[in-house]
Amino acid sequence: MNKLKLSLAQQQILDILKMQNKALSAYFILDQAKPLGLNAPIQIYRILKKLTDYGLILKLNSLNLYVAHELKPGQNYPLITICTQCQSVDVIDTPQLGSIMQQALSRKQFNASSHYVELLGQCASCNCKDSSSSFISK
Ligand SMILES: [Zn+2]
């Protein structure tokens, strides 16, 4: 794969996402980018769109959040689990699901615009915290 040449602003936004290592809203990213001189929401959206197109970040459509993650080429329909409490994101490889999804979609002649499956829920550590606190309250 060719190494992409990112603009300084694109690299800065990518770095913000990588540093936070969780799903972020465009507004949060804008806040973080302001000290770097990136003040216009439209500019942030444009950069996020480009980084999404380059496959360097994922747009989580269900929550309208962004996360730094590079999908491997040919990686079809991994499960993206998103913790709605701490916004941590995990990518689970599911090769069998990928082929099932492709078959089902081609049967329906549906042209999917995203090639991953988003699942909302709670990550293991939030789940743990919750069950221990409900245990104490009993
Ligand atoms: Zn969590």
Short mmCIF file of C-alpha atoms and ligand atoms in Angstrom, two decimals:
data_model
loop_
_atom_site.label_atom_id
_atom_site.label_comp_id
_atom_site.label_asym_id
_atom_site.label_seq_id
_atom_site.Cartn_x
_atom_site.Cartn_y
_atom_site.Cartn_z
CA MET A 1 0.00 0.00 0.00
CA ASN A 2 1.20 3.47 -0.82
CA LYS A 3 2.06 5.63 2.11
CA LEU A 4 -0.46 8.42 2.15
CA LYS A 5 0.81 11.94 2.27
CA LEU A 6 -1.39 13.73 4.74
CA SER A 7 -1.57 17.48 5.10
CA LEU A 8 -0.44 18.91 8.42
CA ALA A 9 -4.05 19.53 9.50
CA GLN A 10 -5.08 16.00 8.52
CA GLN A 11 -2.17 14.55 10.46
CA GLN A 12 -3.04 16.68 13.50
CA ILE A 13 -6.65 15.50 13.51
CA LEU A 14 -5.53 11.90 13.09
CA ASP A 15 -3.12 12.35 16.02
CA ILE A 16 -5.92 13.68 18.23
CA LEU A 17 -8.01 10.60 17.45
CA LYS A 18 -5.09 8.24 18.01
CA MET A 19 -4.15 9.88 21.29
CA GLN A 20 -7.67 9.68 22.73
CA ASN A 21 -8.01 6.09 21.56
CA LYS A 22 -11.79 6.12 21.76
CA ALA A 23 -14.78 7.31 19.78
CA LEU A 24 -14.97 11.11 19.59
CA SER A 25 -17.54 13.57 18.35
CA ALA A 26 -16.60 16.13 15.72
CA TYR A 27 -17.18 18.85 18.32
CA PHE A 28 -14.79 17.27 20.78
CA ILE A 29 -12.21 17.04 18.01
CA LEU A 30 -12.87 20.66 17.09
CA ASP A 31 -12.25 21.69 20.71
CA GLN A 32 -8.97 19.80 20.74
CA ALA A 33 -7.94 21.25 17.39
CA LYS A 34 -8.64 24.88 18.24
CA PRO A 35 -5.25 25.48 19.90
CA LEU A 36 -3.71 24.17 16.66
CA GLY A 37 -5.45 26.92 14.71
CA LEU A 38 -8.23 24.79 13.27
CA ASN A 39 -11.34 26.75 14.18
CA ALA A 40 -13.92 26.08 11.52
CA PRO A 41 -16.30 23.13 12.00
CA ILE A 42 -16.56 22.75 8.21
CA GLN A 43 -12.78 22.33 8.04
CA ILE A 44 -12.89 19.60 10.70
CA TYR A 45 -15.73 17.82 8.91
CA ARG A 46 -13.83 17.98 5.63
CA ILE A 47 -10.72 16.50 7.23
CA LEU A 48 -12.73 13.77 8.97
CA LYS A 49 -14.37 12.90 5.65
CA LYS A 50 -10.97 12.65 3.94
CA LEU A 51 -9.48 10.51 6.71
CA THR A 52 -12.55 8.27 6.50
CA ASP A 53 -12.12 8.00 2.72
CA TYR A 54 -8.44 7.13 3.20
CA GLY A 55 -9.49 4.33 5.56
CA LEU A 56 -7.49 5.72 8.47
CA ILE A 57 -10.47 6.39 10.70
CA LEU A 58 -13.95 4.95 11.03
CA LYS A 59 -17.11 6.95 11.17
CA LEU A 60 -19.47 5.30 13.62
CA ASN A 61 -22.77 6.18 12.00
CA SER A 62 -24.90 4.94 14.87
CA LEU A 63 -23.50 7.54 17.26
CA ASN A 64 -22.02 10.02 14.80
CA LEU A 65 -18.57 9.57 16.34
CA TYR A 66 -15.15 9.00 14.87
CA VAL A 67 -12.40 6.65 15.92
CA ALA A 68 -8.87 6.09 14.64
CA HIS A 69 -8.76 2.65 13.14
CA GLU A 70 -7.25 1.38 9.94
CA LEU A 71 -9.24 -1.45 8.44
CA LYS A 72 -7.04 -4.07 6.82
CA PRO A 73 -7.57 -4.35 3.08
CA GLY A 74 -10.10 -7.06 2.34
CA GLN A 75 -11.27 -7.08 5.94
CA ASN A 76 -14.99 -7.40 5.39
CA TYR A 77 -17.62 -6.76 7.98
CA PRO A 78 -15.68 -6.90 11.21
CA LEU A 79 -17.76 -6.19 14.29
CA ILE A 80 -17.12 -2.79 15.76
CA THR A 81 -18.21 -2.78 19.37
CA ILE A 82 -18.78 0.64 20.89
CA CYS A 83 -19.18 1.12 24.61
CA THR A 84 -21.87 3.73 25.13
CA GLN A 85 -20.49 4.51 28.59
CA CYS A 86 -16.77 5.05 28.06
CA GLN A 87 -16.79 5.29 24.23
CA SER A 88 -14.12 2.64 23.91
CA VAL A 89 -14.15 0.89 20.57
CA ASP A 90 -13.03 -2.60 19.71
CA VAL A 91 -12.74 -4.22 16.32
CA ILE A 92 -13.45 -7.93 16.26
CA ASP A 93 -12.48 -9.92 13.21
CA THR A 94 -15.33 -12.11 12.06
CA PRO A 95 -14.40 -13.72 8.72
CA GLN A 96 -17.44 -16.03 8.69
CA LEU A 97 -19.80 -13.13 9.27
CA GLY A 98 -18.10 -11.27 6.42
CA SER A 99 -18.92 -13.92 3.85
CA ILE A 100 -22.48 -14.36 5.15
CA MET A 101 -23.04 -10.61 4.94
CA GLN A 102 -21.64 -10.41 1.42
CA GLN A 103 -23.87 -13.23 0.21
CA ALA A 104 -26.95 -11.76 1.84
CA LEU A 105 -26.27 -8.28 0.49
CA SER A 106 -25.56 -9.44 -3.05
CA ARG A 107 -28.80 -11.44 -2.98
CA LYS A 108 -30.61 -8.21 -2.16
CA GLN A 109 -28.36 -6.27 -4.56
CA PHE A 110 -27.77 -3.84 -1.75
CA ASN A 111 -24.76 -1.58 -2.15
CA ALA A 112 -23.52 -1.08 1.40
CA SER A 113 -21.71 2.18 2.06
CA SER A 114 -19.96 0.86 5.15
CA HIS A 115 -18.26 -2.48 5.41
CA TYR A 116 -18.44 -3.07 9.11
CA VAL A 117 -21.14 -3.80 11.62
CA GLU A 118 -21.59 -1.46 14.55
CA LEU A 119 -22.80 -2.83 17.85
CA LEU A 120 -23.62 -0.60 20.80
CA GLY A 121 -23.34 -1.83 24.34
CA GLN A 122 -21.05 -1.98 27.32
CA CYS A 123 -17.41 -2.99 27.33
CA ALA A 124 -16.15 -5.56 29.81
CA SER A 125 -14.75 -3.04 32.29
CA CYS A 126 -17.90 -0.84 32.33
CA ASN A 127 -19.99 -3.99 32.61
CA CYS A 128 -17.87 -5.05 35.55
CA LYS A 129 -18.19 -1.66 37.28
CA ASP A 130 -21.94 -1.75 36.83
CA SER A 131 -22.46 -5.20 38.20
CA SER A 132 -20.24 -4.51 41.22
CA SER A 133 -22.11 -1.29 42.04
CA SER A 134 -25.49 -2.99 41.73
CA PHE A 135 -24.14 -5.70 44.01
CA ILE A 136 -23.25 -3.12 46.68
CA SER A 137 -26.66 -1.46 46.50
CA LYS A 138 -28.42 -4.74 47.23
ZN ZN B 1 -16.83 1.00 28.61
#
